[in-house]
XYZ file of C-alpha atoms in Angstrom:
484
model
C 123.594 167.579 93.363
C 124.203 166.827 89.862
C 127.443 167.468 89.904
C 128.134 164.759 92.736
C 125.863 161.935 91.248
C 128.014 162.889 87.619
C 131.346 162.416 89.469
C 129.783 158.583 89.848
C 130.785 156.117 86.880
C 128.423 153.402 86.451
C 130.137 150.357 84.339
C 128.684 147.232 83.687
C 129.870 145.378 86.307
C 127.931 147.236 88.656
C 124.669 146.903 86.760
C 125.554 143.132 87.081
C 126.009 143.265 90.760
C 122.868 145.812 91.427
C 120.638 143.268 89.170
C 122.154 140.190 91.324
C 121.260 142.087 94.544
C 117.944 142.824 93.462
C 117.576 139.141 92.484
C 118.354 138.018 95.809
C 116.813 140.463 97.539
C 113.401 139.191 96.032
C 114.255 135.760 96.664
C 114.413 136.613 100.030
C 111.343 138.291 100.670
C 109.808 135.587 99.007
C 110.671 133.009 101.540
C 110.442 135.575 104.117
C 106.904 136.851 103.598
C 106.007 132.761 103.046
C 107.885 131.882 106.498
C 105.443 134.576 107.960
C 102.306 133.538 106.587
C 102.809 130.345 107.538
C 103.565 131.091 110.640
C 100.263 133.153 110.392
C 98.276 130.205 109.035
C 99.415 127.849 111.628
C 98.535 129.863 114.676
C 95.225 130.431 113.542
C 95.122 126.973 112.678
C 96.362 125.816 116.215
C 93.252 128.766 117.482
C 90.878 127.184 115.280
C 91.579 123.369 116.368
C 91.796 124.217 120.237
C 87.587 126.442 119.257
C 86.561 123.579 117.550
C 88.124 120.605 120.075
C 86.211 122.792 123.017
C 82.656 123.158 120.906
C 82.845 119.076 120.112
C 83.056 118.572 123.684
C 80.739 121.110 124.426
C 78.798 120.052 122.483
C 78.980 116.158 123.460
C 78.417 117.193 127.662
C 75.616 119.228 126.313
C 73.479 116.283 124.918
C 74.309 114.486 127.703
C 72.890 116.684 130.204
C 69.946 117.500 127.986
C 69.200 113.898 127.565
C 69.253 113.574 131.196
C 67.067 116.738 131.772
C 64.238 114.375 129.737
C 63.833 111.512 132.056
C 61.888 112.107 135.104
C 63.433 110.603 137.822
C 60.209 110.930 140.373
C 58.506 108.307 138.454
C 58.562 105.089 137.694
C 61.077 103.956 134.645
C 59.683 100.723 132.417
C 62.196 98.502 131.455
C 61.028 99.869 127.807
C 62.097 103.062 128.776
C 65.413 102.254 130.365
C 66.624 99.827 127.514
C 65.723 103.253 125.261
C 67.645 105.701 127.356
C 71.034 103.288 128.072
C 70.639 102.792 124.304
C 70.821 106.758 123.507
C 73.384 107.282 126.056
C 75.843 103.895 124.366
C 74.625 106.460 121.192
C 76.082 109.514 122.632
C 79.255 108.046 124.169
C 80.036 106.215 121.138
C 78.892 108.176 117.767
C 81.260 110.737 118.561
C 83.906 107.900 117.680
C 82.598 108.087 113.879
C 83.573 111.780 113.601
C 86.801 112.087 112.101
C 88.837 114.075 114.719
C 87.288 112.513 118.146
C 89.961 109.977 119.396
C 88.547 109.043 122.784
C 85.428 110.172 125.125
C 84.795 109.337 128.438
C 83.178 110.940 131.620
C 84.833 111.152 135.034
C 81.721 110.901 137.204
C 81.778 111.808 141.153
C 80.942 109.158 143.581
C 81.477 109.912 147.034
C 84.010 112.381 146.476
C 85.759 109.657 144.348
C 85.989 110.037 140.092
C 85.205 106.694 138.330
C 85.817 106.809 134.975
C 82.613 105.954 132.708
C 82.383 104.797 129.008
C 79.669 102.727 128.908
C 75.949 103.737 128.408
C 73.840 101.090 130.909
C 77.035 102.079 133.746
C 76.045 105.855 133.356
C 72.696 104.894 133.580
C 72.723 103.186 136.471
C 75.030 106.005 137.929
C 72.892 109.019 136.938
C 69.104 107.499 137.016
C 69.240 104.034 139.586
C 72.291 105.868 141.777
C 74.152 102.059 141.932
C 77.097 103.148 143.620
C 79.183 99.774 142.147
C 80.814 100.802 139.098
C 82.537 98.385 136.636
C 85.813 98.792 135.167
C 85.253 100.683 131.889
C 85.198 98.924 128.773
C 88.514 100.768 127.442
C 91.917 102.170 128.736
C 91.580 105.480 129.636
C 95.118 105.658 131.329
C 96.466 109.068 129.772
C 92.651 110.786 130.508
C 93.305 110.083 133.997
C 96.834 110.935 134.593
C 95.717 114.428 132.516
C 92.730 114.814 134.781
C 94.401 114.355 137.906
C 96.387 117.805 136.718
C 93.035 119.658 135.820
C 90.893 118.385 138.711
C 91.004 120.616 141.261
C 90.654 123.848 138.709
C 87.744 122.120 137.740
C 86.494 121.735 141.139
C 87.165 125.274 141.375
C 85.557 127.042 138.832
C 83.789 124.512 136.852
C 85.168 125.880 133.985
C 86.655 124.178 130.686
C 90.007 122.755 130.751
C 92.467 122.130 127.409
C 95.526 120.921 127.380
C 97.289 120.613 123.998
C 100.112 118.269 123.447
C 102.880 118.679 121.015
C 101.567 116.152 118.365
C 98.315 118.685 117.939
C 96.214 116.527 120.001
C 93.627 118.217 122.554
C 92.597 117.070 125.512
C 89.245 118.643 126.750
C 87.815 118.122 130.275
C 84.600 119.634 130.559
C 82.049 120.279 133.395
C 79.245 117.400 133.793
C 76.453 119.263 135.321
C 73.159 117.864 134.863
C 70.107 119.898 136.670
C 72.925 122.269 137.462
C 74.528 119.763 139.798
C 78.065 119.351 139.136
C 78.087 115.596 138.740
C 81.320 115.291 137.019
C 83.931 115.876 134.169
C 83.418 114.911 130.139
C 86.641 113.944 128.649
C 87.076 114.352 125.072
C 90.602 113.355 123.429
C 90.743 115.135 119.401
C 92.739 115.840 116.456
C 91.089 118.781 114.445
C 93.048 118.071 111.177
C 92.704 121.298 108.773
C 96.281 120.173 106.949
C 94.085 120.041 103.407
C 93.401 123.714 103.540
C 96.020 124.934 104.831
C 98.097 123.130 102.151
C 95.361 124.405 99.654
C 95.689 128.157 101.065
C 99.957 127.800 100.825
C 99.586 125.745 97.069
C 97.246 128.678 95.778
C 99.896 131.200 97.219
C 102.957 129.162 95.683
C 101.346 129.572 92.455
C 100.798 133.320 92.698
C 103.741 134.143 94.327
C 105.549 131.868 91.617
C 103.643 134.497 88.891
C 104.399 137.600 90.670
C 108.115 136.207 90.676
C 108.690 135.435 87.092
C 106.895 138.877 86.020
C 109.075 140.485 88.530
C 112.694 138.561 87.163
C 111.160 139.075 84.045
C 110.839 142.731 84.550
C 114.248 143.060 85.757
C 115.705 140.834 83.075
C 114.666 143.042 80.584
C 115.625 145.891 82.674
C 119.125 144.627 82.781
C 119.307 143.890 79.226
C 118.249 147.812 78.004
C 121.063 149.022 81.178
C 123.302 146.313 79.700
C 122.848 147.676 76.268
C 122.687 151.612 77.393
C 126.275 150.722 79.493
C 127.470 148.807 76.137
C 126.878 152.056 73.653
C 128.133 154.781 76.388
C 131.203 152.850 76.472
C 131.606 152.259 72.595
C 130.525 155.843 72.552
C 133.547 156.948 75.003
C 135.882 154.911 73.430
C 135.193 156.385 70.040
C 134.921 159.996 71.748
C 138.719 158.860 73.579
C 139.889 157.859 70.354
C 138.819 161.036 68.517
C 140.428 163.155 71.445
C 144.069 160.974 71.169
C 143.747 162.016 67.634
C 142.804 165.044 68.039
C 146.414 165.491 70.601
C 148.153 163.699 68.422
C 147.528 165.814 65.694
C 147.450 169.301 68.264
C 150.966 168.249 68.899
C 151.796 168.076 65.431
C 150.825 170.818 64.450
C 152.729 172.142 67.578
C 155.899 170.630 65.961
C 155.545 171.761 62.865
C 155.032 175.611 64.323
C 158.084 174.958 65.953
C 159.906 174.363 62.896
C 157.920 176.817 60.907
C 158.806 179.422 63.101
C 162.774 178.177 62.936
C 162.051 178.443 58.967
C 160.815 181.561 58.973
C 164.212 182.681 61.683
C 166.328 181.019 59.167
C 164.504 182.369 55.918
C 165.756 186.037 56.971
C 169.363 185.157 57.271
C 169.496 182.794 54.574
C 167.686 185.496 52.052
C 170.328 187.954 53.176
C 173.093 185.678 52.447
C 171.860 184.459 48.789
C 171.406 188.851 48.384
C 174.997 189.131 49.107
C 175.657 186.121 47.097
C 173.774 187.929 44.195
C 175.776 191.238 44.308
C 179.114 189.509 44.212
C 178.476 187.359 41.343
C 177.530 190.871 39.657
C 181.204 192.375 40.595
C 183.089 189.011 39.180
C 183.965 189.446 35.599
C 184.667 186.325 33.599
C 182.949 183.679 32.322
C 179.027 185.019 32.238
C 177.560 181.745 31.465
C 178.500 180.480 34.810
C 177.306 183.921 37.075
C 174.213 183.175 35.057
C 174.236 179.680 36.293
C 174.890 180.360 39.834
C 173.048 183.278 40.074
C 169.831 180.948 38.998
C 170.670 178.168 41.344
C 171.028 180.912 44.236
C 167.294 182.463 42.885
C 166.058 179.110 43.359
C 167.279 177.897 46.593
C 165.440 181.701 47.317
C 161.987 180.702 46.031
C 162.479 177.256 47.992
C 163.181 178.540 51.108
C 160.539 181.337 50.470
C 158.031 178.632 49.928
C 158.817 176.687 53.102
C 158.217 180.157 54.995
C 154.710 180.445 53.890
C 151.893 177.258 53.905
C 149.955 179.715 51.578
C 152.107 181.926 49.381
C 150.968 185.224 48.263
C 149.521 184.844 44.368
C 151.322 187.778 43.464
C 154.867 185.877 44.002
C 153.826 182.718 41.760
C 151.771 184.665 38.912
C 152.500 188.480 38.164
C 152.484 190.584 34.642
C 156.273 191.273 36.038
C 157.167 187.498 35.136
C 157.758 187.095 31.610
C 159.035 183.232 31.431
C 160.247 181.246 28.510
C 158.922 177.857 29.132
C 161.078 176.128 26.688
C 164.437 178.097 28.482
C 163.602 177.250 31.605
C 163.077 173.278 30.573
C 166.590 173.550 28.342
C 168.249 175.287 31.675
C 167.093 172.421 34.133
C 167.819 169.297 31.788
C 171.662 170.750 31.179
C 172.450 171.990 34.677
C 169.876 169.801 37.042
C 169.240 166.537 35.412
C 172.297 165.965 33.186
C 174.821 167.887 35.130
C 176.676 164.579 36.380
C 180.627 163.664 36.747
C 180.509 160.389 35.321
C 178.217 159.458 31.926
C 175.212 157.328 33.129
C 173.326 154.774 31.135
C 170.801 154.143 33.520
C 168.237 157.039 31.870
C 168.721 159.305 28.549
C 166.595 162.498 28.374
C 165.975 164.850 25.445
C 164.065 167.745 24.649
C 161.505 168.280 21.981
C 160.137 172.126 21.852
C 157.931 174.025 20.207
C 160.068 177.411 19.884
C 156.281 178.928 18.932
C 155.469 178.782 22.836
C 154.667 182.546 23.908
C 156.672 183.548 27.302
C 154.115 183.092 30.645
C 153.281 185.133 33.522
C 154.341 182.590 35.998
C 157.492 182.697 38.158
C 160.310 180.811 36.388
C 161.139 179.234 40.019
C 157.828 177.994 40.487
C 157.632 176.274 37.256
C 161.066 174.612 38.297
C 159.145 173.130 40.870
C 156.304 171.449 38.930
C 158.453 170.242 36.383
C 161.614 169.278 38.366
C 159.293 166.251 40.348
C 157.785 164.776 37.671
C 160.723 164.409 36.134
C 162.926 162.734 38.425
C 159.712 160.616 39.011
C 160.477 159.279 35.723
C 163.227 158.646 36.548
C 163.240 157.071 40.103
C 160.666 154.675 39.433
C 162.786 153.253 36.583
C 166.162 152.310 38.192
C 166.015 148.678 37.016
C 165.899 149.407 33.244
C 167.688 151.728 31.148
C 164.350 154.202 30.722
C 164.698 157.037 28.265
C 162.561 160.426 29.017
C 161.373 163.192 26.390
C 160.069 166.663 28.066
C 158.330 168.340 24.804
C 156.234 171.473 24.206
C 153.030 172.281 22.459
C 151.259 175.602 21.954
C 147.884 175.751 20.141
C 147.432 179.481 18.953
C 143.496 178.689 18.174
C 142.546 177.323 21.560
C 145.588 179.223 23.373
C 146.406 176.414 25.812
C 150.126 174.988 25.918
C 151.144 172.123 26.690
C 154.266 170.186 28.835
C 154.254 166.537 28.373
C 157.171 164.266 30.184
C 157.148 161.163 28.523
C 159.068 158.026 29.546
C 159.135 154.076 28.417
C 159.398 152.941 31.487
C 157.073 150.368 34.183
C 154.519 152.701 34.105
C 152.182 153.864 37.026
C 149.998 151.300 39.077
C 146.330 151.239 38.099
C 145.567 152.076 41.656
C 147.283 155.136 41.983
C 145.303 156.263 38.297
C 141.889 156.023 40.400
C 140.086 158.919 41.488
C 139.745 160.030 44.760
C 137.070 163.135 45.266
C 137.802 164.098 41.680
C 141.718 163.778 42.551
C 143.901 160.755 41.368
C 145.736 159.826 44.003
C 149.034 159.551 42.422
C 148.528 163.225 43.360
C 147.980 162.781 46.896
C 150.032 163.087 49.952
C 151.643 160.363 50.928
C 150.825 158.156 47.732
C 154.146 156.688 46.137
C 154.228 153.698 44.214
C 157.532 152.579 45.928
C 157.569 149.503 48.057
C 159.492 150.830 50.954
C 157.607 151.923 54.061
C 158.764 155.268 54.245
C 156.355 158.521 55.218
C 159.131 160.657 53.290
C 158.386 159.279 49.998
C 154.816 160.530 48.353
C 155.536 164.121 48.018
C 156.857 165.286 44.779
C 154.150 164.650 42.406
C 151.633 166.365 45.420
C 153.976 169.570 45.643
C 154.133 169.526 41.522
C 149.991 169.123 41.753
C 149.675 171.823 44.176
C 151.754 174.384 42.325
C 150.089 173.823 38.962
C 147.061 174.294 40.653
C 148.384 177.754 42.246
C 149.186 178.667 38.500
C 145.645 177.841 37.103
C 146.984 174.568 35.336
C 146.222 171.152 35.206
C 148.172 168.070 35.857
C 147.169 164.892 34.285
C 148.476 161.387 34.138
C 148.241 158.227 32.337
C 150.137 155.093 31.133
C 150.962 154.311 27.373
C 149.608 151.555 25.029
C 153.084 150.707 24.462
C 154.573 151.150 28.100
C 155.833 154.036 29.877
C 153.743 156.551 31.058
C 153.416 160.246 30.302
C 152.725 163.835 32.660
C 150.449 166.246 31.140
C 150.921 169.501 32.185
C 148.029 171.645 30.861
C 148.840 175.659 30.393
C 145.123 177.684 29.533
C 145.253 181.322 28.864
């Protein structure tokens, strides 16, 4: 299960998009749920208005028949009397008026088998009480009571029972059962408007507000919620792209190192044949007779391209091959050696660098590979001189032995540009004119920066010290320091 939800990648656009559904989703069951209690409300409202419309005119035939069910009829009725009893009946018919949702009220009284329609107390009197049989018109039009009772009148008839009709504009019209004594003497019409609009827009205010609440804590709530995802999304995704940029290192330099155990390997192929051939070229300089000085010569230059191609075969040569009791080296030789035959071994004179020697012939022979030294010296050297191709720069190589603290010393000195101060700084305890890949020259090239390193590295292998520094008076000098 974890596996499948894993195989999922959530960015931030779909964090957006889930928030924004959410969002709307909310919005939507806001107006939904408020469609629905409305709806609610006004049903029970439209309930509520039809009870209430049927209990005023209840209520209103009621008192009429109980008023009725006061007078005696089997007496004699003063005009005292009957002035009082029209008066309560005008009362009846007409306080209703005051209430604020009766619109009309009117009874439909029977006589002989015909409905007369009735608003007037001394008419209803002399209906009910003097049974006159010649009925005025009524004081008011009641034309819409009577075209709504002719559609309720025979239901009436039927089962004396309570008609309503409710018209589209929330009016109700009531027709109720006149029956005073328990005679059915005819129908009360009552014409209302219940009006409950001020608390049902009370009830729906009160729930605007809280559902306006609930809402902002809710968008709040997600807000927030989107703004930790957003944040969560925003650090996986640095975090990946750090985590993809450490990997495409990491190939980059897996297939470097690839390449360069490729060529290692060709190296090492090539370092067997190449050893055999400088062996053969060793034992025929031995069978040449003639000039010794230059088998001497050659046979160096053949020992060294040996110890070079030896120290390409191995990234960490043996200790034994660099420093060995079997090594007994004449530092001042091997410097006189390397300025005739390396550095000043030209076909045309040059003017564009002098170098000399100055040697301190008191400098005890070392245990150190003459080969090796060839390579710590030989770099800084033609650093000197490399650097310095715009001026004629002049370069001393000297040696200096103190017996007392047994340390020598090699010093390559030129009066050149100098070294930039930047490459003098220190770099965990390293200048980094000794670093790989450092160079003071201005060309962009990743095969410059190596020959001081290599020179730094070997001294090191040798348990010496390489120093550097620039001169007062220009020029700069190599220190190589030699500790017993």
């Amino acid at each position: 299960m974890k596996k499948q939800i894993n195989k999922y990648k959530f960015e931030f656009k779909h964090i957006a998009i889930l928030f924004i559904v959410l969002i709307a989703f909310e919005i939507a069951l806001f107006f939904i749920f408020k469609n629905s209690l409305s709806s609610f409300i006004i049903n029970n409202q439209q309930w509520y208005q039809e009870y209430s419309a049927n209990r005023i005119a209840d209520y209103t035939a009621s008192s009429f028949e109980m008023l009725l069910e006061t007078v005696r009829l089997d007496e004699d009725i003063t005009p005292t009397e009957r002035s009082r009893m029209i008066q309560k009946f005008d009362l009846l018919l007409n306080q209703q008026y005051l209430e604020k949702d009766i619109e009309e009220i009117c009874l439909f009284i029977k006589v002989e088998n015909n409905f007369k329609v009735v608003d007037n107390g001394e008419v209803l009197f002399n209906i009910l009480v003097e049974r006159n049989k010649n009925i005025p018109l009524p004081t008011r039009e009641h034309k819409k009571a009577e075209e709504l009772f002719e559609q309720v009148k025979d239901k009436i008839l039927v089962d004396e029972s309570i008609k309503s009709i409710i018209d589209t504009d929330e009016e109700f019209y009531n027709f109720i059962p006149f029956v005073p004594d328990g005679e059915f003497s005819g129908v009360m019409y009552v014409k209302s408007r219940p009006d409950f609009s001020s608390v049902t827009n009370e009830f729906m205010y009160n729930y605007d507000g809280i559902a306006m609440v609930f809402s902002i804590l809710i968008l709040t709530g997600l807000f927030f919620m989107y703004l930790i995802s957003s944040n969560t999304l925003n650090t996986r995704d640095k975090a990946q792209e750090e985590l993809y940029n450490e990997k495409n290192e990491h190939m980059k330099e897996k297939l470097n190192h690839e390449k360069e155990f490729v060529f290692t390997k060709r190296i090492y192929h090539a370092h067997h044949k190449a050893e055999k051939i400088i062996g053969f070229i060793n034992r025929d300089l031995m069978h040449i007779k003639g000039n010794e000085e230059i088998t001497k010569r050659v046979t160096k230059y053949a020992n060294f391209i040996a110890r070079i191609i030896y120290d390409m075969k191995w990234y960490e040569p043996q200790i034994s091959t660099i420093r060995n009791p079997i090594f007994n080296t004449n530092i001042n030789e091997v410097i006189t050696f390397m300025v005739d035959n390396l550095f000043l071994r030209l076909s045309t004179t040059t003017e564009a660098f002098s170098l000399n020697t100055s040697l301190d012939n008191g400098f005890p022979v070392i245990h150190v590979n003459e080969f090796v030294i060839w390579e710590i010296i030989e770099p800084l050297v033609q650093n000197s001189i490399t650097h310095n191709t715009d001026k004629n720069v002049n370069v001393l190589i000297s040696t200096k032995y103190d017996h007392d603290k047994k340390r020598g010393l090699i010093n390559i000195t030129d009066n050149g540009k100098g070294i930039k101060n930047e490459l003098l700084e220190e770099q965990d305890g390293i200048k980094k004119i000794f670093l790989e890949h450092t160079s003071s020259r201005e060309e962009n090239n990743k095969n410059f920066g190596y020959g001081c390193f290599i020179a730094f590295n070997m001294a090191k292998r040798c348990g010496w010290r390489i120093d550097a520094e620039n001169l007062d008076e220009g020029g700069c000098r190599f220190s190589v320091i030699i500790q017993h």
